[in-house]
Coordinates of C-alpha atoms and ligand atoms in Angstrom, one line a residue:
M6 CA 24.1 126.2 -120.6
S7 CA 26.7 123.6 -120.1
T8 CA 29.3 123.7 -117.3
E9 CA 32.1 124.0 -119.9
T10 CA 31.0 127.5 -121.1
A11 CA 33.0 130.5 -120.1
P12 CA 31.8 132.7 -117.2
C13 CA 29.2 135.3 -118.2
K14 CA 30.2 138.9 -118.7
G15 CA 29.1 141.0 -115.7
E16 CA 26.3 142.9 -117.5
D17 CA 24.7 139.7 -118.8
I18 CA 24.1 138.1 -115.4
Q19 CA 20.5 137.7 -114.3
I20 CA 21.1 136.1 -110.9
S21 CA 23.9 136.3 -108.4
V22 CA 23.6 133.7 -105.6
V23 CA 25.5 134.6 -102.5
V24 CA 26.2 131.8 -100.1
P25 CA 27.9 132.6 -96.7
L26 CA 29.4 129.5 -95.1
Y27 CA 31.3 128.4 -92.1
N28 CA 32.5 124.8 -92.0
E29 CA 30.0 123.3 -94.5
E30 CA 32.3 121.1 -96.5
E31 CA 29.9 118.2 -96.8
S32 CA 27.0 120.3 -98.1
L33 CA 28.8 122.4 -100.7
P34 CA 29.1 119.9 -103.7
E35 CA 25.4 119.0 -103.3
L36 CA 24.3 122.7 -103.1
E37 CA 26.4 123.7 -106.1
A38 CA 25.0 120.9 -108.2
W39 CA 21.5 121.7 -107.2
I40 CA 21.8 125.4 -107.9
R41 CA 23.4 124.6 -111.3
R42 CA 20.6 122.2 -112.2
V43 CA 17.9 124.8 -111.4
M44 CA 19.8 127.6 -113.4
E45 CA 20.3 125.4 -116.4
A46 CA 16.7 124.1 -116.4
N47 CA 15.5 127.7 -116.4
K48 CA 18.2 129.0 -118.8
F49 CA 19.3 131.7 -116.3
T50 CA 22.6 133.4 -116.6
Y51 CA 24.1 133.3 -113.2
E52 CA 27.0 133.3 -110.8
I53 CA 27.4 131.7 -107.4
I54 CA 29.5 133.6 -104.9
F55 CA 30.7 131.4 -102.0
V56 CA 31.9 133.5 -99.1
N57 CA 34.0 131.3 -96.8
D58 CA 33.8 132.8 -93.4
G59 CA 37.1 131.5 -92.1
S60 CA 36.2 127.8 -92.1
T61 CA 38.5 125.5 -90.3
D62 CA 37.5 122.4 -92.3
H63 CA 38.1 121.8 -96.0
S64 CA 35.3 124.1 -97.3
W65 CA 37.7 126.4 -99.2
E66 CA 39.4 123.4 -101.0
V67 CA 35.9 122.2 -102.0
I68 CA 35.1 125.7 -103.4
E69 CA 38.3 125.8 -105.3
K70 CA 37.5 122.4 -106.8
L71 CA 33.9 123.4 -107.7
S72 CA 35.2 126.6 -109.4
K73 CA 37.4 124.5 -111.6
Q74 CA 34.4 122.4 -112.7
N75 CA 31.9 125.3 -113.0
P76 CA 33.1 128.7 -114.3
H77 CA 30.1 130.3 -112.8
V78 CA 31.4 129.6 -109.3
R79 CA 33.3 132.4 -107.6
G80 CA 34.7 132.4 -104.1
V81 CA 36.1 134.7 -101.5
S82 CA 37.6 133.6 -98.3
F83 CA 38.2 135.4 -95.0
R84 CA 41.3 134.7 -93.0
R85 CA 39.3 134.2 -89.9
N86 CA 35.7 133.8 -88.8
Y87 CA 33.9 137.1 -88.8
G88 CA 30.2 136.1 -88.8
K89 CA 27.3 135.8 -91.3
S90 CA 26.7 139.5 -91.7
P91 CA 30.3 140.4 -92.7
A92 CA 30.2 137.4 -95.1
L93 CA 27.0 138.6 -96.7
N94 CA 28.3 142.2 -96.9
T95 CA 31.4 141.0 -98.7
G96 CA 29.4 138.8 -101.1
F97 CA 27.0 141.7 -101.8
A98 CA 29.9 144.0 -102.8
R99 CA 31.0 141.4 -105.4
T100 CA 27.6 140.7 -107.1
R101 CA 27.1 141.6 -110.7
G102 CA 23.6 140.1 -111.3
K103 CA 20.4 142.1 -111.7
V104 CA 18.8 140.0 -109.0
V105 CA 20.7 138.8 -105.9
I106 CA 19.7 135.7 -104.0
T107 CA 21.1 134.7 -100.7
M108 CA 21.0 131.2 -99.4
D109 CA 22.4 129.3 -96.5
A110 CA 25.0 126.7 -97.3
D111 CA 23.6 123.9 -95.1
L112 CA 20.9 122.7 -97.7
Q113 CA 18.1 123.9 -95.4
D114 CA 17.1 126.3 -98.2
S115 CA 15.9 124.8 -101.4
P116 CA 17.4 126.2 -104.7
D117 CA 14.1 125.2 -106.4
E118 CA 12.6 128.4 -105.0
I119 CA 15.0 130.5 -107.1
P120 CA 12.8 131.0 -110.3
E121 CA 9.8 132.3 -108.3
L122 CA 12.0 134.5 -106.1
Y123 CA 13.5 135.9 -109.3
R124 CA 10.1 136.4 -110.9
M125 CA 8.8 138.3 -107.9
I126 CA 11.6 140.9 -108.2
T127 CA 11.6 141.3 -112.0
E128 CA 7.8 141.0 -112.7
D129 CA 6.0 141.8 -109.5
G130 CA 8.2 144.8 -108.8
Y131 CA 9.5 144.0 -105.3
D132 CA 12.7 145.4 -104.0
L133 CA 13.2 142.5 -101.6
V134 CA 11.5 139.2 -101.2
S135 CA 12.0 137.3 -98.0
G136 CA 11.5 133.6 -97.6
Y137 CA 9.1 132.4 -94.9
K138 CA 9.8 129.0 -93.4
Q139 CA 6.2 128.3 -92.5
K140 CA 6.8 124.7 -91.7
R141 CA 10.1 124.4 -89.8
Y142 CA 12.3 121.5 -89.1
D143 CA 14.0 123.0 -86.1
P144 CA 13.7 122.1 -82.4
L145 CA 10.8 123.7 -80.3
S146 CA 13.4 125.6 -78.3
K147 CA 14.2 127.5 -81.5
T148 CA 10.8 127.9 -83.1
I149 CA 9.0 129.5 -80.1
P150 CA 11.5 132.2 -79.4
T151 CA 11.7 132.8 -83.2
K152 CA 7.9 133.5 -83.3
L153 CA 8.3 136.0 -80.4
F154 CA 11.3 137.6 -82.0
N155 CA 9.5 138.1 -85.4
A156 CA 6.5 139.6 -83.7
T157 CA 8.8 142.2 -82.0
A158 CA 10.7 142.9 -85.2
R159 CA 7.4 143.4 -87.1
K160 CA 6.2 145.9 -84.5
V161 CA 9.4 147.8 -84.2
S162 CA 10.3 147.9 -88.0
G163 CA 6.7 148.6 -89.1
I164 CA 7.1 145.9 -91.8
K165 CA 3.9 144.2 -91.0
N166 CA 3.8 141.6 -93.7
L167 CA 6.9 139.6 -92.8
H168 CA 6.8 136.5 -90.6
D169 CA 10.4 135.4 -90.8
F170 CA 13.0 138.2 -90.8
N171 CA 16.0 136.0 -90.4
C172 CA 15.3 133.5 -93.2
G173 CA 18.5 132.9 -95.1
L174 CA 16.7 132.6 -98.4
K175 CA 16.0 136.1 -99.8
S176 CA 16.0 137.8 -103.2
Y177 CA 16.9 141.4 -103.8
R178 CA 16.9 144.0 -106.6
S179 CA 20.7 144.6 -107.1
A180 CA 20.4 148.3 -106.0
V181 CA 19.2 147.1 -102.5
V182 CA 22.4 145.1 -101.8
K183 CA 24.6 147.9 -103.1
H184 CA 23.0 150.4 -100.8
I185 CA 22.7 148.7 -97.5
E186 CA 25.5 147.8 -95.1
V187 CA 25.2 144.6 -93.2
Y188 CA 27.5 144.5 -90.2
G189 CA 27.8 142.9 -86.7
D190 CA 24.8 140.5 -86.5
M191 CA 22.5 142.7 -88.6
H192 CA 21.7 140.0 -91.1
R193 CA 18.6 139.3 -89.0
Y194 CA 17.2 142.6 -90.0
I195 CA 18.1 143.0 -93.6
P196 CA 14.4 143.9 -94.5
Y197 CA 14.5 146.6 -91.9
L198 CA 17.9 147.9 -93.2
A199 CA 16.4 148.0 -96.7
K200 CA 13.4 149.9 -95.4
L201 CA 15.6 152.4 -93.6
A202 CA 17.5 152.9 -96.9
G203 CA 14.2 153.7 -98.7
F204 CA 13.4 150.3 -100.3
S205 CA 9.8 149.8 -99.2
R206 CA 8.4 147.2 -101.6
I207 CA 9.1 144.2 -99.4
G208 CA 7.4 140.9 -100.1
E209 CA 7.3 137.5 -98.7
K210 CA 7.2 134.0 -100.2
V211 CA 6.5 130.8 -98.3
V212 CA 9.5 128.5 -98.9
E213 CA 10.3 124.9 -98.2
H214 CA 12.5 124.4 -95.1
R215 CA 14.5 121.2 -94.7
A216 CA 16.3 119.7 -91.8
R217 CA 20.0 120.2 -91.6
K218 CA 21.6 117.3 -93.4
Y219 CA 25.3 117.7 -92.4
G220 CA 27.1 119.5 -89.7
K221 CA 25.4 121.5 -86.9
T222 CA 24.0 125.0 -86.4
K223 CA 26.5 127.8 -85.8
F224 CA 24.2 129.9 -83.6
G225 CA 23.2 129.2 -80.0
L226 CA 20.4 130.6 -77.9
D227 CA 22.4 133.8 -77.4
R228 CA 21.1 134.7 -80.9
F229 CA 17.9 135.9 -79.3
I230 CA 19.6 138.1 -76.8
H231 CA 21.8 139.6 -79.4
G232 CA 18.8 139.9 -81.8
Y233 CA 16.9 142.0 -79.3
L234 CA 19.8 144.3 -78.6
D235 CA 20.4 144.8 -82.3
L236 CA 16.8 145.6 -82.9
A237 CA 16.9 148.3 -80.2
T238 CA 20.1 149.7 -81.8
L239 CA 18.5 149.7 -85.2
W240 CA 15.3 151.3 -84.0
F241 CA 17.2 154.0 -82.1
T242 CA 19.7 154.8 -84.8
G243 CA 17.0 154.8 -87.5
K244 CA 14.9 157.3 -85.5
F245 CA 17.5 159.5 -83.7
G246 CA 20.8 158.5 -85.3
G247 CA 21.0 161.8 -87.2
R248 CA 19.7 164.0 -84.5
P249 CA 20.6 162.6 -81.0
M250 CA 19.8 165.9 -79.3
H251 CA 16.1 165.4 -80.1
F252 CA 16.1 162.4 -77.9
F253 CA 18.7 163.1 -75.2
G254 CA 18.1 166.8 -75.2
L255 CA 14.3 166.5 -74.7
W256 CA 14.4 163.9 -71.9
G257 CA 17.5 165.5 -70.3
S258 CA 15.8 168.9 -70.2
L259 CA 12.5 167.4 -68.9
M260 CA 14.3 165.5 -66.1
F261 CA 16.3 168.6 -65.2
F262 CA 13.2 170.7 -65.1
V263 CA 11.3 168.3 -62.9
G264 CA 14.3 168.1 -60.5
F265 CA 14.7 171.9 -60.5
I266 CA 11.0 172.4 -59.6
A267 CA 11.3 169.8 -56.8
A268 CA 14.4 171.6 -55.4
I269 CA 12.6 174.9 -55.4
V270 CA 9.5 173.3 -53.7
V271 CA 11.7 171.8 -51.0
G272 CA 13.7 175.0 -50.4
C273 CA 10.6 177.2 -50.4
A274 CA 8.8 174.9 -48.0
K275 CA 11.6 175.2 -45.5
L276 CA 11.8 179.0 -45.8
Y277 CA 8.0 179.2 -45.4
N278 CA 8.1 177.1 -42.2
M279 CA 11.0 179.1 -40.8
Y280 CA 9.3 182.4 -41.5
H281 CA 6.0 181.3 -39.9
G282 CA 7.7 179.8 -36.8
N283 CA 6.6 176.2 -37.7
H284 CA 8.6 173.1 -37.0
Y285 CA 11.2 172.6 -39.7
T286 CA 14.1 170.2 -40.4
L287 CA 17.1 169.9 -42.6
V288 CA 16.2 169.8 -46.4
T289 CA 18.3 166.6 -46.5
N290 CA 15.6 164.9 -44.4
S291 CA 13.1 165.2 -47.2
P292 CA 13.0 162.4 -49.9
Y293 CA 12.1 165.1 -52.4
F294 CA 15.5 166.6 -51.9
Y295 CA 17.1 163.4 -53.2
I296 CA 14.7 163.0 -56.1
A297 CA 15.4 166.5 -57.1
L298 CA 19.2 165.9 -56.9
T299 CA 19.2 162.7 -58.9
T300 CA 16.9 164.0 -61.7
M301 CA 18.9 167.2 -62.0
I302 CA 22.2 165.2 -62.3
L303 CA 20.8 162.6 -64.6
G304 CA 19.0 165.3 -66.7
S305 CA 22.2 167.2 -67.3
Q306 CA 24.1 164.0 -68.1
M307 CA 21.6 163.1 -70.7
F308 CA 21.7 166.6 -72.2
L309 CA 25.4 166.3 -72.4
A310 CA 25.2 162.9 -74.1
G311 CA 22.9 164.5 -76.7
F312 CA 25.4 167.3 -77.2
I313 CA 28.3 164.9 -77.6
G314 CA 26.2 162.9 -80.0
E315 CA 25.6 166.0 -82.1
L316 CA 29.3 166.7 -82.2
I317 CA 29.9 163.1 -83.4
V318 CA 27.2 163.3 -86.1
R319 CA 28.6 166.7 -87.3
N320 CA 31.9 164.9 -87.9
S321 CA 30.5 161.8 -89.5
T322 CA 31.4 161.4 -93.2
T323 CA 27.9 160.1 -93.9
R324 CA 26.0 163.1 -92.4
N325 CA 25.0 164.3 -95.8
H326 CA 24.6 160.9 -97.4
Y327 CA 21.1 160.5 -99.0
E328 CA 19.6 157.8 -101.1
I329 CA 18.8 159.6 -104.4
E330 CA 16.6 157.6 -106.7
Y331 CA 15.8 160.0 -109.5
E332 CA 17.2 163.2 -110.8
I333 CA 16.2 165.3 -113.9
N334 CA 18.7 167.3 -116.0
S335 CA 21.6 166.3 -113.7
T336 CA 24.8 168.0 -114.6
K337 CA 26.9 165.1 -113.4
Ligands
LIG430 N1 27.5 131.1 -91.2 C1 28.6 131.9 -91.5 N2 29.4 132.4 -90.5 C2 29.1 132.1 -89.2 C3 28.0 131.4 -88.8 C4 27.2 130.8 -89.9 O1 28.8 132.1 -92.7 O2 29.9 132.6 -88.3 C5 26.7 130.5 -92.2 C6 26.5 129.0 -92.1 O3 27.5 128.3 -92.7 C7 25.2 128.8 -92.9 C8 24.4 130.1 -92.6 O4 25.4 131.1 -92.1 O5 25.4 128.8 -94.3 C9 23.3 129.9 -91.5 O6 23.9 129.3 -90.4 P1 23.2 128.1 -89.6 O7 22.7 127.1 -90.5 O8 24.2 127.6 -88.6 O9 22.0 128.9 -88.9 P2 20.5 128.3 -88.5 O10 20.0 127.6 -89.8 O11 20.7 127.4 -87.4 O12 19.8 129.6 -88.2
LIG431 MG1 20.8 126.4 -91.0

């Protein structure tokens, strides 16, 4: 298909490529030309959605120029920098293709992988296929923590076949991106988000990774700290988000119970000694008194946290939001 043709109608689009970018002006023309080459060689109908995440360089002007040369190029621009996850989420909402492919803008991901990623979704029946940068061109300070990070993510999420959760190059069945919400820094856990939304056919493809050609990375080492915190959040909300009392209530009651028993033991011991004329001291001299006090206070606080959590859940607009896949004789 030549670059002069009109943009495809929404229902005809096979592939939507979503590219989040922040200050990547040098890479964009090369990336667009490469994606276009691959799409034309394979006769795919496509659209490229560039999401400009508040770049302070000339990225948006470059995108405007590219969209004039190629009608398949679409663009959306934030007024300020929000982060990769908000950029992806905004891009996802605008996709019209049957298969959605995400790709970093820095030319570290190769568009030559697109046909196989597309095939794995349409023919092999995967909901999501994640790239795996087996051979990386990143400094050691990044590759070692990355390995640790992925091992933890595999364990916590239960998605055992993924080696590289955070790979920017991924393909999705359209329904997946329309049903998950990527916010904060959650782009690192999109496969986990998809799994929590009920999309369990998650595959992996080894992809070529290239060194950054222009510009520099936008994430520092704090990515790992944030990554672990986000993983804890996801695990917790996935497990207890809809029923906080089952976590806080259980542990709160247990702690209170332990403290209560300890208080009774301390009190009874003193009464026993008094009654039998033994030597006795103030209950505050016993360490068990303080253990009893703290566990009772912490226990009731936790119970209260669970109770407040339940009140919040009860008012949440998504409390009865379920992912329905099939329905027979629906009256809607
Ligand atoms: N990115 C973005 N918003 C940000 C930071 C990064 O859209 O606030 C984009 C960036 O332009 C690139 C992709 O996210 O297209 C991945 O970023 P980067 O290459 O810096 O990450 P790394 O490859 O070092 O993990
Ligand atoms: Mg990069």
